[in-house]
PDB file of C-alpha atoms and ligand atoms in Angstrom:
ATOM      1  CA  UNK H   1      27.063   8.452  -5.961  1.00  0.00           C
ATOM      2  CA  UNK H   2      25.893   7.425  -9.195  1.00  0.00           C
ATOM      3  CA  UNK H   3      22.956   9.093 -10.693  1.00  0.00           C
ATOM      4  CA  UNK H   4      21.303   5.589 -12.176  1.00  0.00           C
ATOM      5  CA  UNK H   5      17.353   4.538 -10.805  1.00  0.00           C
ATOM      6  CA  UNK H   6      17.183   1.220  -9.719  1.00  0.00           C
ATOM      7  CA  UNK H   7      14.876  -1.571  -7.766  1.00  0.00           C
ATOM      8  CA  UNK H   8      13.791  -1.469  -4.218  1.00  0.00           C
ATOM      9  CA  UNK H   9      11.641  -3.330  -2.679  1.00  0.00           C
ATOM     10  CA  UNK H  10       9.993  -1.146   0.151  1.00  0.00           C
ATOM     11  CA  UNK H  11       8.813  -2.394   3.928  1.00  0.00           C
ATOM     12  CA  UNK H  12       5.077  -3.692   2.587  1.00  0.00           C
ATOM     13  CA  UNK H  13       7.291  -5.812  -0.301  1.00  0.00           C
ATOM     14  CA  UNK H  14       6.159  -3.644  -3.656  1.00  0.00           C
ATOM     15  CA  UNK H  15       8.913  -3.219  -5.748  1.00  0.00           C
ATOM     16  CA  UNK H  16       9.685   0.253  -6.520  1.00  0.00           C
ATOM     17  CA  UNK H  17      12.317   2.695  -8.274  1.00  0.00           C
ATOM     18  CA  UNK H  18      14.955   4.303  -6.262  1.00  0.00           C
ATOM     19  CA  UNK H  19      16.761   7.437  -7.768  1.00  0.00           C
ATOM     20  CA  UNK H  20      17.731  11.173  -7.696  1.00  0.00           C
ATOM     21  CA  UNK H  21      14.343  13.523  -7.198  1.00  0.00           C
ATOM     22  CA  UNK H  22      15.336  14.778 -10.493  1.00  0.00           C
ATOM     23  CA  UNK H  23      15.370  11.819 -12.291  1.00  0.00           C
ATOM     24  CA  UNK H  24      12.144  10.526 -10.999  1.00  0.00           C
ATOM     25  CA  UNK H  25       9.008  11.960 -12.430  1.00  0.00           C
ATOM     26  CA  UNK H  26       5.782  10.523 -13.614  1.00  0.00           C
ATOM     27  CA  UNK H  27       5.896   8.574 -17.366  1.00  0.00           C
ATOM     28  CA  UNK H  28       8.911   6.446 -18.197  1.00  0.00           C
ATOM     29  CA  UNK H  29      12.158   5.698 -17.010  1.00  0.00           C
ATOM     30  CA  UNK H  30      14.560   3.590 -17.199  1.00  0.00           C
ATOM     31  CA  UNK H  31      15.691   1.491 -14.773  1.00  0.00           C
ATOM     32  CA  UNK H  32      19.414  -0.098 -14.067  1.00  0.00           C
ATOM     33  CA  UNK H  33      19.043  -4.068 -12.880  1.00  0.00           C
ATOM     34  CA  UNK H  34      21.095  -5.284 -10.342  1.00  0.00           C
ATOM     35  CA  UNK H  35      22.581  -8.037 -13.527  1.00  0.00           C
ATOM     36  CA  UNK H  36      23.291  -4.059 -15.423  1.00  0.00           C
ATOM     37  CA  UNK H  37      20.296  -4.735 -17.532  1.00  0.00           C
ATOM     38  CA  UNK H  38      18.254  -1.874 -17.693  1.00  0.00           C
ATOM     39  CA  UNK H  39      14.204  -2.158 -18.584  1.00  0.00           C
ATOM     40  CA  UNK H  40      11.399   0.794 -19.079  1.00  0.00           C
ATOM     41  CA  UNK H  41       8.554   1.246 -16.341  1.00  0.00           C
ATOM     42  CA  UNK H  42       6.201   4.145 -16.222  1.00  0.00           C
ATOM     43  CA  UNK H  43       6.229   5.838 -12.951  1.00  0.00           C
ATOM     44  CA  UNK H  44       2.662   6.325 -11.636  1.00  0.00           C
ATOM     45  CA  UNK H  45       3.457   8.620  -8.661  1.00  0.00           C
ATOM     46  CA  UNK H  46       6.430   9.586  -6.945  1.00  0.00           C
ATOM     47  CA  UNK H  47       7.108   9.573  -3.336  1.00  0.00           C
ATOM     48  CA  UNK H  48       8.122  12.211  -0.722  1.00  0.00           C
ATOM     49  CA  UNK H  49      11.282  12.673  -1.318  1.00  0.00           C
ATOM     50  CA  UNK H  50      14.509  12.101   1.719  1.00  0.00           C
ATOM     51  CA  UNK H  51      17.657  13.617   1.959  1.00  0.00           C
ATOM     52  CA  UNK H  52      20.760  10.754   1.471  1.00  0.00           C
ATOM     53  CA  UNK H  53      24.048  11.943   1.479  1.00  0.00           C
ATOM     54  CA  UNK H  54      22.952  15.570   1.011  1.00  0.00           C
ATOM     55  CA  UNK H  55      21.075  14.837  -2.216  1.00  0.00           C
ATOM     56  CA  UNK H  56      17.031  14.385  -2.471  1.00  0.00           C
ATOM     57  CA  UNK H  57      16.646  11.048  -3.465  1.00  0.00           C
ATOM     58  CA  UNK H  58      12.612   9.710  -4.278  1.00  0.00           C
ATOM     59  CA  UNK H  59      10.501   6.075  -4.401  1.00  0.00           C
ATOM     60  CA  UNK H  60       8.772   6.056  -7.893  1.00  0.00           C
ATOM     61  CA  UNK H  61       5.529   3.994  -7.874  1.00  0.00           C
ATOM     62  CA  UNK H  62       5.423   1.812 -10.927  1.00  0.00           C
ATOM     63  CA  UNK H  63       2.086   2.060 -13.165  1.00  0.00           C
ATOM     64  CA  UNK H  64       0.654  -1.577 -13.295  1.00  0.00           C
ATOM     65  CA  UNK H  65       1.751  -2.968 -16.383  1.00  0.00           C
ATOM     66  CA  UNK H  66      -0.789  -3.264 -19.155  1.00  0.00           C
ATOM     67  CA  UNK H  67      -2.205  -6.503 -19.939  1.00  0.00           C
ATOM     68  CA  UNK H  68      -0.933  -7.298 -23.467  1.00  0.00           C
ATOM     69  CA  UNK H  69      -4.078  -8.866 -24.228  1.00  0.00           C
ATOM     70  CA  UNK H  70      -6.406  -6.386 -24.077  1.00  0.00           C
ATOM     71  CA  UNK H  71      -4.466  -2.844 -22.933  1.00  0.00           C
ATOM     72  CA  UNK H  72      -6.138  -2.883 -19.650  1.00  0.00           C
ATOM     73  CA  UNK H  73      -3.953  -2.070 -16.794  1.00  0.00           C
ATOM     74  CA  UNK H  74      -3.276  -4.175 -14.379  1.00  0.00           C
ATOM     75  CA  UNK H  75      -1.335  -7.202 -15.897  1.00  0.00           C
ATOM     76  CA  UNK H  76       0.566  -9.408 -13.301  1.00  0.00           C
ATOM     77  CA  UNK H  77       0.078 -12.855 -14.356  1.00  0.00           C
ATOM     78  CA  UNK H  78       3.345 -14.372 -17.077  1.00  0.00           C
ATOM     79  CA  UNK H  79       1.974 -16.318 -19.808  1.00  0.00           C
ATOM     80  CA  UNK H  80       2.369 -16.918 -23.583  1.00  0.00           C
ATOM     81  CA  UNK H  81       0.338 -16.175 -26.438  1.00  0.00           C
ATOM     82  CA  UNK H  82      -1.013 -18.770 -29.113  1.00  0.00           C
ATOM     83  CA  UNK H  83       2.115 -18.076 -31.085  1.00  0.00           C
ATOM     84  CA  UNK H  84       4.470 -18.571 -28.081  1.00  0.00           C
ATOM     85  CA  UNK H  85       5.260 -15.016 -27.267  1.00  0.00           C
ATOM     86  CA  UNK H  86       5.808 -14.018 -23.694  1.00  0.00           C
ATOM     87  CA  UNK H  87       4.061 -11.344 -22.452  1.00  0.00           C
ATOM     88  CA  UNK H  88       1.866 -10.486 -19.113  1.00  0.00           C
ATOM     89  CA  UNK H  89      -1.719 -10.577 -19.114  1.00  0.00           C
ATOM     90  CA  UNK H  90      -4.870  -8.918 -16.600  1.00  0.00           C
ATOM     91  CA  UNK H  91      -6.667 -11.530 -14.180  1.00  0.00           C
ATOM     92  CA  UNK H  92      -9.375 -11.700 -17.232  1.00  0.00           C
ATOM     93  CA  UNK H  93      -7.042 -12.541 -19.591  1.00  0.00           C
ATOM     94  CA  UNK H  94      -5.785 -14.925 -17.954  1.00  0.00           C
ATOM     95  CA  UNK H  95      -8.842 -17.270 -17.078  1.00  0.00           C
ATOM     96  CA  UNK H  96      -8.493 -17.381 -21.234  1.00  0.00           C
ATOM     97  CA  UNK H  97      -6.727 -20.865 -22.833  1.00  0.00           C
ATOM     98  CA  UNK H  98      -3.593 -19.848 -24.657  1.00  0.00           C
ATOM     99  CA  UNK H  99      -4.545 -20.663 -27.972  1.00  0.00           C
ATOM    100  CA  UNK H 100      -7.205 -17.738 -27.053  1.00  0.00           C
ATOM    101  CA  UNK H 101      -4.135 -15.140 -26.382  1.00  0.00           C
ATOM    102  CA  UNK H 102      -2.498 -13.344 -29.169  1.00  0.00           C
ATOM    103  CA  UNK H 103      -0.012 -10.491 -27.859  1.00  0.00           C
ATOM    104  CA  UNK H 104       1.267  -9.767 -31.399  1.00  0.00           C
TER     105      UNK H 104
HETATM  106 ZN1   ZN T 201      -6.387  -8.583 -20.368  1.00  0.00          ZN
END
């Protein structure tokens, strides 16, 4: 069994990590992509954890990402800055024109 956290998407469809208990705690991980790219989310809680295989394996709830904006959490809508640089901004943020954005 390999000891890598990945994506899974749990019964109510919110995307989660999957890994060893140990490896799961609140603040940053890393996760493994099913492509093998690998991307940081901050774990906001971790979930009870369940016995596969023998070893206690754990859902991680993933922190809303902060709006690059204005560092409010909650960012969930993709759009690009007046510069052109991707990034995700809050439901505020995002009523704003892009040549109002500036994620730099
Ligand atoms: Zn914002």
């Amino acid at each position: 069994m390999s000891a890598t956290i990945t994506f899974r998407k749990t019964k109510s469809g919110e995307w989660v990590a999957y890994g060893p208990a140990e490896l799961i705690k609140p603040g940053p991980v890393v996760v493994s992509k099913k492509d093998g790219t690998t991307v940081e989310e901050v774990i906001e809680r971790v979930g009870a954890p369940f016995d596969v295989g023998g070893q206690p394996m754990v859902y991680g709830y993933l922190a809303p990402a902060a709006c690059v904006n204005c560092d409010q959490p909650g960012a969930t809508h993709h759009r690009r800055d007046s510069s052109g640089i991707p990034g995700k901004v809050c439901d505020r943020c995002n009523r704003e024109p892009w040549y109002m954005l500036s994620f730099a």
